[in-house]
Short mmCIF file of C-alpha atoms (C1' of nucleotides) in Angstrom, two decimals:
data_model
loop_
_atom_site.label_atom_id
_atom_site.label_comp_id
_atom_site.label_asym_id
_atom_site.label_seq_id
_atom_site.Cartn_x
_atom_site.Cartn_y
_atom_site.Cartn_z
CA UNK I 1 33.50 7.38 -5.88
CA UNK I 2 35.43 4.43 -7.35
CA UNK I 3 33.60 2.28 -9.86
CA UNK I 4 33.81 -0.92 -7.82
CA UNK I 5 32.32 0.77 -4.78
CA UNK I 6 29.32 1.69 -6.90
CA UNK I 7 28.70 -1.92 -7.82
CA UNK I 8 29.55 -3.27 -4.41
CA UNK I 9 26.32 -1.97 -2.92
CA UNK I 10 24.23 -3.61 -5.63
CA UNK I 11 26.01 -6.94 -5.43
CA UNK I 12 25.77 -6.99 -1.64
CA UNK I 13 22.08 -6.40 -1.91
CA UNK I 14 21.52 -9.26 -4.34
CA UNK I 15 23.78 -11.37 -2.20
CA UNK I 16 21.89 -10.91 1.04
CA UNK I 17 18.48 -11.61 -0.39
CA UNK I 18 19.49 -14.55 -2.60
CA UNK I 19 22.43 -16.69 -3.57
CA UNK I 20 24.74 -15.45 -6.32
CA UNK I 21 27.75 -17.03 -8.04
CA UNK I 22 31.22 -15.59 -8.70
CA UNK I 23 30.60 -15.51 -12.42
CA UNK I 24 27.36 -13.62 -11.92
CA UNK I 25 29.20 -11.04 -9.85
CA UNK I 26 31.86 -10.63 -12.55
CA UNK I 27 29.19 -10.13 -15.16
CA UNK I 28 27.39 -7.54 -13.08
CA UNK I 29 30.70 -5.81 -12.39
CA UNK I 30 31.22 -5.37 -16.10
CA UNK I 31 27.89 -3.60 -16.61
CA UNK I 32 28.21 -0.06 -17.96
CA UNK I 33 26.77 2.38 -15.42
CA UNK I 34 26.42 6.12 -15.96
CA UNK I 35 26.83 8.00 -12.69
CA UNK I 36 25.12 11.32 -12.09
CA UNK I 37 24.78 13.61 -9.07
CA UNK I 38 21.43 15.01 -7.92
CA UNK I 39 20.58 17.67 -5.35
CA UNK I 40 18.00 17.05 -2.62
CA UNK I 41 14.32 17.06 -3.62
CA UNK I 42 15.10 16.46 -7.30
CA UNK I 43 12.71 14.49 -9.47
CA UNK I 44 14.76 11.68 -11.01
CA UNK I 45 11.99 9.97 -12.97
CA UNK I 46 8.57 11.46 -13.37
CA UNK I 47 5.12 9.87 -13.36
CA UNK I 48 4.11 9.31 -17.00
CA UNK I 49 7.65 9.13 -18.38
CA UNK I 50 9.02 6.19 -20.39
CA UNK I 51 12.51 5.67 -19.06
CA UNK I 52 15.11 3.76 -21.08
CA UNK I 53 17.34 3.09 -18.09
CA UNK I 54 17.07 1.92 -14.49
CA UNK I 55 18.35 3.88 -11.54
CA UNK I 56 20.70 2.43 -8.92
CA UNK I 57 21.02 4.37 -5.68
CA UNK I 58 24.77 4.62 -5.06
CA UNK I 59 24.70 7.15 -2.26
CA UNK I 60 21.93 9.15 -0.59
CA UNK I 61 18.26 8.61 0.18
CA UNK I 62 15.46 8.51 -2.39
CA UNK I 63 11.69 8.03 -2.28
CA UNK I 64 8.91 6.99 -4.59
CA UNK I 65 5.61 8.85 -4.45
CA UNK I 66 2.31 9.54 -6.15
CA UNK I 67 0.39 12.80 -6.18
CA UNK I 68 -3.40 12.79 -6.52
CA UNK I 69 -5.71 15.37 -8.07
CA UNK I 70 -6.27 17.19 -4.78
CA UNK I 71 -2.54 17.81 -4.64
CA UNK I 72 -1.89 15.50 -1.73
CA UNK I 73 1.21 13.36 -2.07
CA UNK I 74 1.78 9.85 -0.77
CA UNK I 75 5.29 8.51 -0.26
CA UNK I 76 5.30 4.82 -1.21
CA UNK I 77 8.78 3.77 -0.21
CA UNK I 78 12.14 5.05 0.95
CA UNK I 79 15.29 3.87 -0.81
CA UNK I 80 18.84 3.51 0.38
CA UNK I 81 22.13 2.74 -1.41
CA UNK I 82 22.27 -0.55 -3.33
CA UNK I 83 18.62 -0.50 -4.36
CA UNK I 84 17.11 -0.07 -7.83
CA UNK I 85 13.82 1.69 -7.11
CA UNK I 86 12.59 1.73 -10.71
CA UNK I 87 13.49 -1.78 -11.79
CA UNK I 88 9.83 -2.12 -12.66
CA UNK I 89 10.31 0.25 -15.60
CA UNK I 90 12.02 -2.64 -17.43
CA UNK I 91 8.61 -4.19 -18.11
CA UNK I 92 6.11 -1.52 -17.09
CA UNK I 93 7.15 1.01 -19.67
CA UNK I 94 5.21 4.04 -18.47
CA UNK I 95 6.00 5.23 -14.94
CA UNK I 96 2.97 5.30 -12.65
CA UNK I 97 4.75 7.27 -9.91
CA UNK I 98 7.63 9.66 -9.27
CA UNK I 99 11.13 8.81 -8.13
CA UNK I 100 12.74 11.67 -6.21
CA UNK I 101 15.80 12.29 -4.08
CA UNK I 102 15.38 13.07 -0.39
CA UNK I 103 19.02 14.07 0.14
CA UNK I 104 21.75 15.03 -2.33
CA UNK I 105 22.41 11.70 -4.05
CA UNK I 106 24.76 9.83 -6.34
CA UNK I 107 22.78 7.71 -8.77
CA UNK I 108 23.93 5.14 -11.32
CA UNK I 109 21.96 4.52 -14.50
CA UNK I 110 21.89 1.20 -16.33
CA UNK I 111 20.27 1.01 -19.75
CA UNK I 112 17.27 -1.28 -20.17
CA UNK I 113 18.94 -3.08 -23.11
CA UNK I 114 21.96 -3.77 -20.95
CA UNK I 115 19.81 -5.43 -18.33
CA UNK I 116 17.73 -7.30 -20.90
CA UNK I 117 20.90 -8.76 -22.43
CA UNK I 118 22.14 -9.69 -18.98
CA UNK I 119 18.90 -11.56 -18.33
CA UNK I 120 19.20 -13.54 -21.58
CA UNK I 121 22.79 -14.35 -20.75
CA UNK I 122 22.15 -15.27 -17.12
CA UNK I 123 18.62 -16.43 -16.40
CA UNK I 124 19.45 -16.96 -12.75
CA UNK I 125 20.46 -13.29 -12.41
CA UNK I 126 17.13 -12.42 -13.99
CA UNK I 127 15.48 -14.48 -11.27
CA UNK I 128 17.46 -12.57 -8.68
CA UNK I 129 16.15 -9.29 -10.05
CA UNK I 130 12.66 -10.72 -10.28
CA UNK I 131 12.93 -11.74 -6.65
CA UNK I 132 14.06 -8.22 -5.86
CA UNK I 133 10.92 -6.73 -7.41
CA UNK I 134 8.88 -9.23 -5.39
CA UNK I 135 10.46 -8.05 -2.15
CA UNK I 136 9.66 -4.53 -3.27
CA UNK I 137 6.08 -5.69 -3.62
CA UNK I 138 6.11 -7.28 -0.16
CA UNK I 139 7.25 -3.97 1.29
CA UNK I 140 4.33 -2.22 -0.38
CA UNK I 141 1.99 -4.72 1.24
CA UNK I 142 3.38 -3.92 4.66
CA UNK I 143 3.17 -0.20 3.85
CA UNK I 144 -0.54 -0.63 3.09
CA UNK I 145 -1.05 -2.30 6.46
CA UNK I 146 0.88 0.44 8.17
CA UNK I 147 -1.11 3.27 6.63
CA UNK I 148 -4.42 1.42 6.77
CA UNK I 149 -4.49 -0.13 10.21
CA UNK I 150 -1.97 1.24 12.65
CA UNK I 151 -2.48 4.37 14.77
CA UNK I 152 -0.16 7.20 13.75
CA UNK I 153 2.50 6.72 16.46
CA UNK I 154 2.81 3.05 15.57
CA UNK I 155 3.05 3.97 11.89
CA UNK I 156 6.00 6.21 12.55
CA UNK I 157 7.73 3.64 14.74
CA UNK I 158 7.20 0.98 12.10
CA UNK I 159 8.70 3.04 9.29
CA UNK I 160 11.64 3.86 11.54
CA UNK I 161 12.35 0.24 12.37
CA UNK I 162 12.01 -0.89 8.79
CA UNK I 163 14.54 1.74 7.78
CA UNK I 164 16.86 0.74 10.61
CA UNK I 165 16.75 -2.93 9.59
CA UNK I 166 17.53 -2.09 6.00
CA UNK I 167 20.38 0.22 6.98
CA UNK I 168 21.72 -2.57 9.16
CA UNK I 169 21.75 -4.94 6.19
CA UNK I 170 23.92 -2.60 4.13
CA UNK I 171 26.16 -1.91 7.13
CA UNK I 172 25.17 1.68 7.70
CA UNK I 173 24.18 1.47 11.33
CA UNK I 174 26.62 3.56 13.31
CA UNK I 175 25.96 3.32 17.02
CA UNK I 176 22.66 3.92 18.74
CA UNK I 177 21.17 6.33 16.23
CA UNK I 178 20.50 6.14 12.50
CA UNK I 179 19.67 8.37 9.57
CA UNK I 180 16.14 9.25 8.55
CA UNK I 181 16.54 12.41 6.49
CA UNK I 182 12.88 13.32 5.99
CA UNK I 183 11.21 16.61 6.87
CA UNK I 184 8.10 16.43 8.99
CA UNK I 185 6.14 17.22 5.85
CA UNK I 186 7.63 14.15 4.17
CA UNK I 187 7.05 11.99 7.24
CA UNK I 188 3.42 13.01 7.08
CA UNK I 189 3.31 12.05 3.40
CA UNK I 190 4.82 8.68 4.20
CA UNK I 191 2.37 7.95 7.03
CA UNK I 192 -0.74 9.30 5.36
CA UNK I 193 -1.18 12.14 7.87
CA UNK I 194 -0.65 15.91 7.74
CA UNK I 195 2.61 17.58 8.70
CA UNK I 196 0.94 19.11 11.74
CA UNK I 197 -0.14 15.73 12.96
CA UNK I 198 3.26 14.26 12.18
CA UNK I 199 4.72 16.89 14.46
CA UNK I 200 2.26 15.98 17.21
CA UNK I 201 3.19 12.32 16.92
CA UNK I 202 6.94 12.98 16.92
CA UNK I 203 6.57 15.15 19.99
CA UNK I 204 4.49 12.54 21.77
CA UNK I 205 7.04 9.80 21.14
CA UNK I 206 9.74 12.12 22.46
CA UNK I 207 7.73 13.10 25.56
CA UNK I 208 6.94 9.45 26.23
CA UNK I 209 10.66 8.72 26.19
CA UNK I 210 10.39 6.20 23.37
CA UNK I 211 12.31 7.70 20.46
CA UNK I 212 13.77 11.03 19.46
CA UNK I 213 14.00 12.50 15.96
CA UNK I 214 16.34 15.42 15.47
CA UNK I 215 17.81 16.78 12.26
CA UNK I 216 17.30 13.66 10.26
CA UNK I 217 18.62 11.29 12.92
CA UNK I 218 16.62 8.84 15.00
CA UNK I 219 17.74 8.04 18.53
CA UNK I 220 15.93 5.25 20.33
CA UNK I 221 15.36 6.01 24.00
CA UNK I 222 13.48 2.88 25.06
CA UNK I 223 14.07 -0.04 22.74
CA UNK I 224 11.52 -2.34 24.36
CA UNK I 225 8.62 0.07 24.10
CA UNK I 226 9.78 1.14 20.65
CA UNK I 227 9.55 -2.43 19.33
CA UNK I 228 6.27 -3.02 21.10
CA UNK I 229 4.73 0.11 19.62
CA UNK I 230 5.92 -0.63 16.07
CA UNK I 231 4.49 -4.16 16.00
CA UNK I 232 7.35 -5.01 13.64
CA UNK I 233 7.80 -8.45 12.10
CA UNK I 234 10.64 -8.32 9.59
CA UNK I 235 9.59 -11.48 7.73
CA UNK I 236 8.21 -9.37 4.90
CA UNK I 237 11.74 -8.19 4.06
CA UNK I 238 12.54 -11.77 2.99
CA UNK I 239 16.17 -11.51 3.94
CA UNK I 240 17.05 -15.20 4.26
CA UNK I 241 17.81 -16.74 0.88
CA UNK I 242 17.61 -20.21 2.46
CA UNK I 243 14.05 -19.67 3.61
CA UNK L 27 -15.94 -26.66 -15.66
CA UNK L 28 -14.14 -27.83 -18.79
CA UNK L 29 -10.36 -27.84 -18.70
CA UNK L 30 -9.91 -25.34 -21.52
CA UNK L 31 -12.23 -22.84 -19.87
CA UNK L 32 -9.97 -22.93 -16.82
CA UNK L 33 -6.95 -21.98 -18.87
CA UNK L 34 -8.82 -19.51 -21.05
CA UNK L 35 -9.07 -17.00 -18.23
CA UNK L 36 -5.34 -17.16 -17.55
CA UNK L 37 -4.33 -16.88 -21.18
CA UNK L 38 -6.69 -13.99 -21.76
CA UNK L 39 -5.17 -12.22 -18.83
CA UNK L 40 -1.61 -12.64 -20.08
CA UNK L 41 -2.82 -11.66 -23.51
CA UNK L 42 -4.36 -8.35 -22.51
CA UNK L 43 -1.42 -7.13 -20.51
CA UNK L 44 1.30 -8.32 -22.91
CA UNK L 45 1.85 -10.02 -26.23
CA UNK L 46 1.87 -13.81 -26.34
CA UNK L 47 2.53 -16.26 -29.18
CA UNK L 48 0.52 -19.29 -30.32
CA UNK L 49 3.22 -21.65 -29.15
CA UNK L 50 3.27 -20.07 -25.72
CA UNK L 51 -0.47 -20.56 -25.46
CA UNK L 52 -0.14 -24.22 -26.43
CA UNK L 53 2.53 -24.73 -23.81
CA UNK L 54 0.44 -23.08 -21.12
CA UNK L 55 -2.58 -25.12 -22.20
CA UNK L 56 -0.61 -28.28 -21.52
CA UNK L 57 0.24 -27.33 -17.94
CA UNK L 58 -1.12 -29.73 -15.32
CA UNK L 59 -3.56 -27.88 -13.08
CA UNK L 60 -5.25 -29.37 -10.03
CA UNK L 61 -8.71 -27.90 -9.54
CA UNK L 62 -10.27 -27.63 -6.10
CA UNK L 63 -13.46 -26.05 -4.76
CA UNK L 64 -13.49 -23.73 -1.76
CA UNK L 65 -16.38 -22.31 0.27
CA UNK L 66 -16.61 -18.58 1.02
CA UNK L 67 -14.25 -17.15 3.63
CA UNK L 68 -11.83 -20.07 3.36
CA UNK L 69 -8.12 -19.53 3.92
CA UNK L 70 -6.40 -20.87 0.81
CA UNK L 71 -2.81 -20.07 1.75
CA UNK L 72 -1.84 -18.88 5.19
CA UNK L 73 0.68 -16.27 6.32
CA UNK L 74 3.87 -18.11 7.26
CA UNK L 75 3.26 -21.13 5.04
CA UNK L 76 5.70 -22.38 2.37
CA UNK L 77 3.50 -23.29 -0.57
CA UNK L 78 4.75 -25.61 -3.30
CA UNK L 79 2.15 -24.50 -5.81
CA UNK L 80 0.58 -21.31 -7.14
CA UNK L 81 -3.12 -20.61 -7.12
CA UNK L 82 -5.08 -19.60 -10.22
CA UNK L 83 -8.52 -18.11 -9.63
CA UNK L 84 -10.80 -19.96 -12.03
CA UNK L 85 -14.12 -18.77 -10.66
CA UNK L 86 -15.12 -16.64 -7.68
CA UNK L 87 -13.61 -13.72 -5.78
CA UNK L 88 -10.55 -13.91 -3.54
CA UNK L 89 -8.60 -11.44 -1.42
CA UNK L 90 -5.18 -11.11 0.11
CA UNK L 91 -4.84 -9.71 3.62
CA UNK L 92 -2.59 -9.26 6.62
CA UNK L 93 -3.62 -9.29 10.26
CA UNK L 94 -1.63 -7.28 12.81
CA UNK L 95 -1.05 -7.97 16.50
CA UNK L 96 -4.05 -5.90 17.60
CA UNK L 97 -6.23 -8.23 15.54
CA UNK L 98 -7.09 -5.67 12.89
CA UNK L 99 -7.04 -6.97 9.36
CA UNK L 100 -6.11 -5.13 6.18
CA UNK L 101 -7.25 -6.35 2.80
CA UNK L 102 -4.46 -5.74 0.29
CA UNK L 103 -6.11 -6.71 -2.97
CA UNK L 104 -9.19 -8.30 -4.46
CA UNK L 105 -8.78 -11.02 -7.09
CA UNK L 106 -11.01 -12.12 -9.92
CA UNK L 107 -10.88 -15.07 -12.32
CA UNK L 108 -7.75 -15.39 -14.45
CA UNK L 109 -5.40 -14.01 -11.81
CA UNK L 110 -2.66 -15.81 -9.86
CA UNK L 111 -2.66 -13.96 -6.53
CA UNK L 112 0.28 -15.86 -5.02
CA UNK L 113 2.64 -15.95 -7.98
CA UNK L 114 5.13 -14.30 -5.62
CA UNK L 115 5.43 -17.56 -3.68
CA UNK L 116 7.55 -18.89 -6.57
CA UNK L 117 10.50 -16.83 -5.32
CA UNK L 118 9.42 -15.56 -1.91
CA UNK L 119 9.14 -18.93 -0.30
CA UNK L 120 7.46 -17.98 2.97
CA UNK L 121 4.06 -16.29 2.66
CA UNK L 122 3.90 -12.88 4.30
CA UNK L 123 0.11 -12.62 4.05
CA UNK L 124 -3.07 -14.69 3.76
CA UNK L 125 -4.93 -15.62 0.61
CA UNK L 126 -8.64 -16.18 1.26
CA UNK L 127 -11.82 -16.65 -0.71
CA UNK L 128 -14.53 -14.01 -0.54
CA UNK L 129 -17.15 -16.12 -2.31
CA UNK L 130 -17.35 -19.87 -2.98
CA UNK L 131 -14.56 -20.33 -5.51
CA UNK L 132 -13.02 -22.72 -8.00
CA UNK L 133 -9.25 -22.56 -7.79
CA UNK L 134 -6.59 -24.19 -9.94
CA UNK L 135 -3.21 -25.13 -8.50
CA UNK L 136 0.00 -25.26 -10.52
CA UNK L 137 3.12 -26.72 -8.95
CA UNK L 138 6.13 -24.46 -8.56
CA UNK L 139 8.36 -26.94 -10.41
CA UNK L 140 5.95 -26.91 -13.32
CA UNK L 141 6.19 -23.16 -13.59
CA UNK L 142 9.95 -23.14 -13.11
CA UNK L 143 10.36 -25.61 -15.95
CA UNK L 144 8.05 -23.51 -18.11
CA UNK L 145 10.22 -20.46 -17.44
CA UNK L 146 13.41 -22.31 -18.48
CA UNK L 147 11.66 -23.53 -21.61
CA UNK L 148 10.10 -20.20 -22.51
CA UNK L 149 11.93 -17.17 -21.16
CA UNK L 150 9.44 -14.83 -22.78
CA UNK L 151 6.59 -16.46 -20.84
CA UNK L 152 8.66 -15.94 -17.70
CA UNK L 153 8.85 -12.27 -18.62
CA UNK L 154 5.09 -12.23 -19.02
CA UNK L 155 4.67 -13.61 -15.51
CA UNK L 156 7.28 -11.21 -14.20
CA UNK L 157 5.36 -8.38 -15.79
CA UNK L 158 2.24 -9.71 -14.11
CA UNK L 159 3.84 -9.50 -10.67
CA UNK L 160 4.94 -5.95 -11.51
CA UNK L 161 1.36 -4.95 -12.30
CA UNK L 162 0.39 -6.52 -9.00
CA UNK L 163 2.96 -4.26 -7.40
CA UNK L 164 1.61 -1.21 -9.24
CA UNK L 165 -1.83 -2.00 -7.86
CA UNK L 166 -0.41 -2.10 -4.35
CA UNK L 167 1.07 1.34 -4.89
CA UNK L 168 -2.30 2.72 -5.87
CA UNK L 169 -3.87 0.96 -2.88
CA UNK L 170 -1.39 2.74 -0.59
CA UNK L 171 -2.40 6.08 -2.10
CA UNK L 172 -6.06 5.21 -1.70
CA UNK L 173 -5.78 4.27 1.95
CA UNK L 174 -3.24 6.98 2.78
CA UNK L 175 -4.57 10.07 1.06
CA UNK L 176 -8.17 9.87 -0.05
CA UNK L 177 -11.18 10.59 2.18
CA UNK L 178 -13.25 7.49 2.89
CA UNK L 179 -15.99 8.07 0.27
CA UNK L 180 -13.36 8.53 -2.44
CA UNK L 181 -11.58 5.39 -1.25
CA UNK L 182 -14.71 3.35 -1.71
CA UNK L 183 -15.44 4.84 -5.12
CA UNK L 184 -11.87 4.16 -6.22
CA UNK L 185 -11.92 0.51 -5.19
CA UNK L 186 -15.27 0.14 -6.96
CA UNK L 187 -13.99 1.60 -10.21
CA UNK L 188 -10.80 -0.43 -10.14
CA UNK L 189 -12.87 -3.56 -9.72
CA UNK L 190 -15.21 -2.53 -12.51
CA UNK L 191 -12.33 -1.91 -14.91
CA UNK L 192 -10.82 -5.28 -14.14
CA UNK L 193 -14.14 -7.05 -14.54
CA UNK L 194 -14.55 -5.28 -17.85
CA UNK L 195 -11.21 -6.64 -19.05
CA UNK L 196 -12.24 -10.24 -18.40
CA UNK L 197 -15.66 -9.62 -19.94
CA UNK L 198 -17.70 -9.87 -16.78
CA UNK L 199 -19.53 -6.59 -16.95
CA UNK L 200 -23.21 -7.30 -17.42
CA UNK L 201 -25.17 -4.14 -17.85
CA UNK L 202 -25.13 -1.16 -15.55
CA UNK L 203 -24.23 -2.95 -12.36
CA UNK L 204 -21.34 -5.19 -11.36
CA UNK L 205 -20.33 -7.62 -8.65
CA UNK L 206 -18.55 -6.59 -5.48
CA UNK L 207 -19.26 -9.45 -3.09
CA UNK L 208 -17.77 -7.98 0.10
CA UNK L 209 -19.52 -7.53 3.41
CA UNK L 210 -19.36 -4.08 4.96
CA UNK L 211 -16.86 -5.52 7.41
CA UNK L 212 -14.62 -6.51 4.51
CA UNK L 213 -15.10 -3.18 2.76
CA UNK L 214 -13.91 -1.52 5.94
CA UNK L 215 -10.87 -3.79 6.01
CA UNK L 216 -10.10 -2.91 2.42
CA UNK L 217 -10.40 0.84 2.97
CA UNK L 218 -8.67 1.01 6.33
CA UNK L 219 -11.81 2.09 8.22
CA UNK L 220 -14.19 0.35 10.60
CA UNK L 221 -17.29 -1.49 9.46
CA UNK L 222 -19.48 1.15 11.11
CA UNK L 223 -17.79 3.89 9.17
CA UNK L 224 -17.97 1.83 5.99
CA UNK L 225 -21.70 1.69 6.53
CA UNK L 226 -21.87 5.48 6.99
CA UNK L 227 -19.93 6.02 3.77
CA UNK L 228 -22.04 3.58 1.77
CA UNK L 229 -25.18 5.25 3.04
CA UNK L 230 -23.85 8.69 2.21
CA UNK L 231 -23.00 7.72 -1.37
CA UNK L 232 -26.50 6.28 -1.72
CA UNK L 233 -28.17 9.36 -0.25
CA UNK L 234 -26.09 11.60 -2.48
CA UNK L 235 -27.36 9.64 -5.47
CA UNK L 236 -23.89 8.64 -6.62
CA UNK L 237 -23.74 4.88 -6.26
CA UNK L 238 -25.70 2.10 -4.63
CA UNK L 239 -24.37 -1.09 -3.06
CA UNK L 240 -26.84 -3.84 -2.40
CA UNK L 241 -26.20 -7.50 -1.78
CA UNK L 242 -22.79 -7.58 -3.35
CA UNK L 243 -23.80 -5.61 -6.43
CA UNK L 244 -22.79 -2.05 -7.28
CA UNK L 245 -25.16 0.14 -9.26
CA UNK L 246 -23.87 3.51 -10.42
CA UNK L 247 -26.47 6.25 -10.16
CA UNK L 248 -24.46 9.24 -11.38
CA UNK L 249 -21.49 8.20 -13.48
CA UNK L 250 -20.02 11.71 -13.75
CA UNK L 251 -19.92 12.37 -10.01
CA UNK L 252 -18.81 8.81 -9.39
CA UNK L 253 -15.73 9.24 -11.58
CA UNK L 254 -15.04 12.66 -10.16
CA UNK L 255 -15.18 11.39 -6.60
CA UNK L 256 -12.97 8.37 -7.26
CA UNK L 257 -10.17 10.40 -8.88
CA UNK L 258 -9.44 7.30 -10.96
CA UNK L 259 -6.61 7.13 -13.46
CA UNK L 260 -6.32 3.58 -14.78
CA UNK L 261 -2.75 3.96 -16.04
CA UNK L 262 -1.49 1.97 -13.07
CA UNK L 263 -3.27 -1.13 -14.38
CA UNK L 264 -0.81 -1.13 -17.32
CA UNK L 265 -3.29 -2.68 -19.69
CA UNK L 266 -1.74 -1.67 -23.02
CA UNK L 267 1.06 -4.04 -24.01
CA UNK L 268 2.12 -1.55 -26.68
CA UNK L 269 2.73 1.17 -24.12
"C1'" DT Q 30 24.95 41.34 9.40
"C1'" DG Q 31 20.50 41.57 7.99
"C1'" DG Q 32 16.96 39.50 5.44
"C1'" DC Q 33 14.79 35.44 3.58
"C1'" DG Q 34 13.21 31.00 3.35
"C1'" DT Q 35 12.66 26.41 5.47
"C1'" DC Q 36 11.57 23.82 8.83
"C1'" DC Q 37 9.99 23.03 13.32
"C1'" DC Q 38 6.76 23.74 16.74
"C1'" DT Q 39 2.37 25.00 18.89
"C1'" DA Q 40 -2.57 26.30 19.98
"C1'" DA Q 41 -7.61 26.54 18.96
"C1'" DC Q 42 -11.01 24.81 16.52
"C1'" DT Q 43 -13.44 21.64 13.09
"C1'" DT Q 44 -14.15 17.43 10.89
"C1'" DT Q 45 -13.59 12.71 10.38
"C1'" DT Q 46 -13.37 8.40 12.20
"C1'" DG Q 47 -13.65 4.98 15.99
"C1'" DT Q 48 -16.39 2.81 19.78
"C1'" DT Q 49 -20.17 0.99 21.93
"C1'" DG Q 50 -24.51 -0.90 21.97
"C1'" DG Q 51 -28.46 -2.19 20.03
"C1'" DA Q 52 -32.49 -2.83 16.47
"C1'" DA Q 53 -34.19 -4.48 12.03
"C1'" DC Q 54 -33.62 -7.59 8.26
"C1'" DC Q 55 -32.75 -11.74 5.80
"C1'" DA Q 56 -31.12 -16.34 4.34
"C1'" DC Q 57 -30.81 -20.82 5.99
"C1'" DG Q 58 -31.39 -25.11 8.26
"C1'" DC Q 59 -34.26 -27.74 11.17
"C1'" DG D 2 -42.78 -21.89 10.70
"C1'" DC D 3 -39.24 -20.65 13.75
"C1'" DG D 4 -34.92 -19.87 15.53
"C1'" DT D 5 -30.27 -18.48 14.57
"C1'" DG D 6 -26.34 -16.19 12.89
"C1'" DG D 7 -24.72 -12.92 10.01
"C1'" DT D 8 -25.29 -8.68 7.86
"C1'" DT D 9 -27.04 -4.19 7.60
"C1'" DC D 10 -28.24 -0.09 9.71
"C1'" DC D 11 -28.33 3.46 13.15
"C1'" DA D 12 -27.49 6.82 17.10
"C1'" DA D 13 -24.63 8.89 20.82
"C1'" DC D 14 -20.42 9.71 22.40
"C1'" DA D 15 -15.14 9.57 22.38
"C1'" DA D 16 -10.88 9.87 20.15
"C1'" DA D 17 -7.95 10.85 16.31
"C1'" DA D 18 -6.70 13.64 12.73
"C1'" DG D 19 -7.30 17.79 9.69
"C1'" DT D 20 -7.33 22.92 9.27
"C1'" DT D 21 -5.92 27.37 10.08
"C1'" DA D 22 -2.91 30.59 11.77
"C1'" DG D 23 0.87 31.78 13.74
"C1'" DG D 24 5.73 32.27 16.34
"C1'" DG D 25 10.47 31.01 16.61
"C1'" DA D 26 14.96 28.71 15.28
"C1'" DC D 27 18.30 28.05 11.97
"C1'" DG D 28 21.08 28.16 7.79
"C1'" DC D 29 22.17 30.58 3.66
"C1'" DC D 30 23.65 34.21 1.06
"C1'" DA D 31 23.53 38.90 -0.69
#
DNA sequence: TGGCGTCCCTAACTTTTGTTGGAACCACGC
DNA sequence: GCGTGGTTCCAACAAAAGTTAGGGACGCCA
């Protein structure tokens, strides 16, 4: 993958959520990034570690999760290219969760010092990154609501639509279906239900003619009922910099 | 309440989670803060609003919440004196949730421009506030795990212990019991269960001799089993600046 | 090509949680 | 002192979700 393509995703992301100047882009383009490949299901950064670099998703799907004493795992967020899932490690030095790959992924690593220098040099870029971590936080809030208040079928629909909206933003929406490369086990972990129940819910949505999930791809069968079920209000994604 | 007492809570908070210099403290002490009183259950900032100031909890308990289409409400976090629950509004201009009081509260309001100027003047204070929003985010992550993976009694115990730890940090732990001024309805909203079930769980913990909740006060009956049940690991509070 | 390991899928049964409806209690204002 | 409204508490029943235990499809690779 060419070096500029790696940065393009990041810059586009900062661009869509906030304003950014030409000089800022040039500066970001000059950042040294170490690219590494990971297989699926790899742990990139582990709970308890003290990373010295941040991880940019260049290609592939990643997830953040926490595992409790009983062994149950909760997926906290799903990440797509252009995002920096562990930006928080810049100031919260000890990881309080895991960062793992869902699919084979290309990841870019930027050293903390590099980012800290960038912030000193360009306070408005620092604000952009700050804003990014705040959107991250807003997505956690919505995730809490999803897991805490919605019935399981609505939870699944909501996660699907959030993912679809985010894929749309980075221009990865090809046709009527979209990628959601999670096993039913992982879907259960994301929704706070067991894999067995996740299967029940997936089947029900298929039988009801609302949405189909097959081999990591989502196909919407009835858009109106899909939206209605998900109870989705995308405001929490904070995608208009003007707002 | 004297003006310096208002700021003391804030400074102490920034102090415990990070390092802060004498000059920084002086600068923060000089910030203009408008103090207002609120009754219990008042909406301070509403979902959808565009606030022009941030809200410092001086005295009392507050909560953030979201209400979905079905009318169900999810409490996202509980806030105690010294915290700025809506710091995110500095960069996320439209609120995506409500900020409400739980008890009658004294709140201090700091204008966005004031804080923005402070950040330009003192980049390291900006980093302190950034770090604060990241801890906020870390607490959301743990809240997701709580609501998504733990059985209801453990959820309640976990929220109780988190609150106790935070009250301890601001020196509000008087003796064996501590404040948790939520109705059973609100406890249900925090844990993602109904008020009826919240009542069942509270009763069960009392009957099991683990913990008692009476009139907004928590009394621990069996500390060992309480800790065991809650599965609490305070790392996510990120309270050691050295770490 | 056969075996192995995932994942997907299902059924039967248990447990947890939600729903409904109502009684007791308590603080507060009049 | 007496309502009144909110909270707490409870029981009976319904619905949702967890548990256990498998069978079957599919891809991988020896």
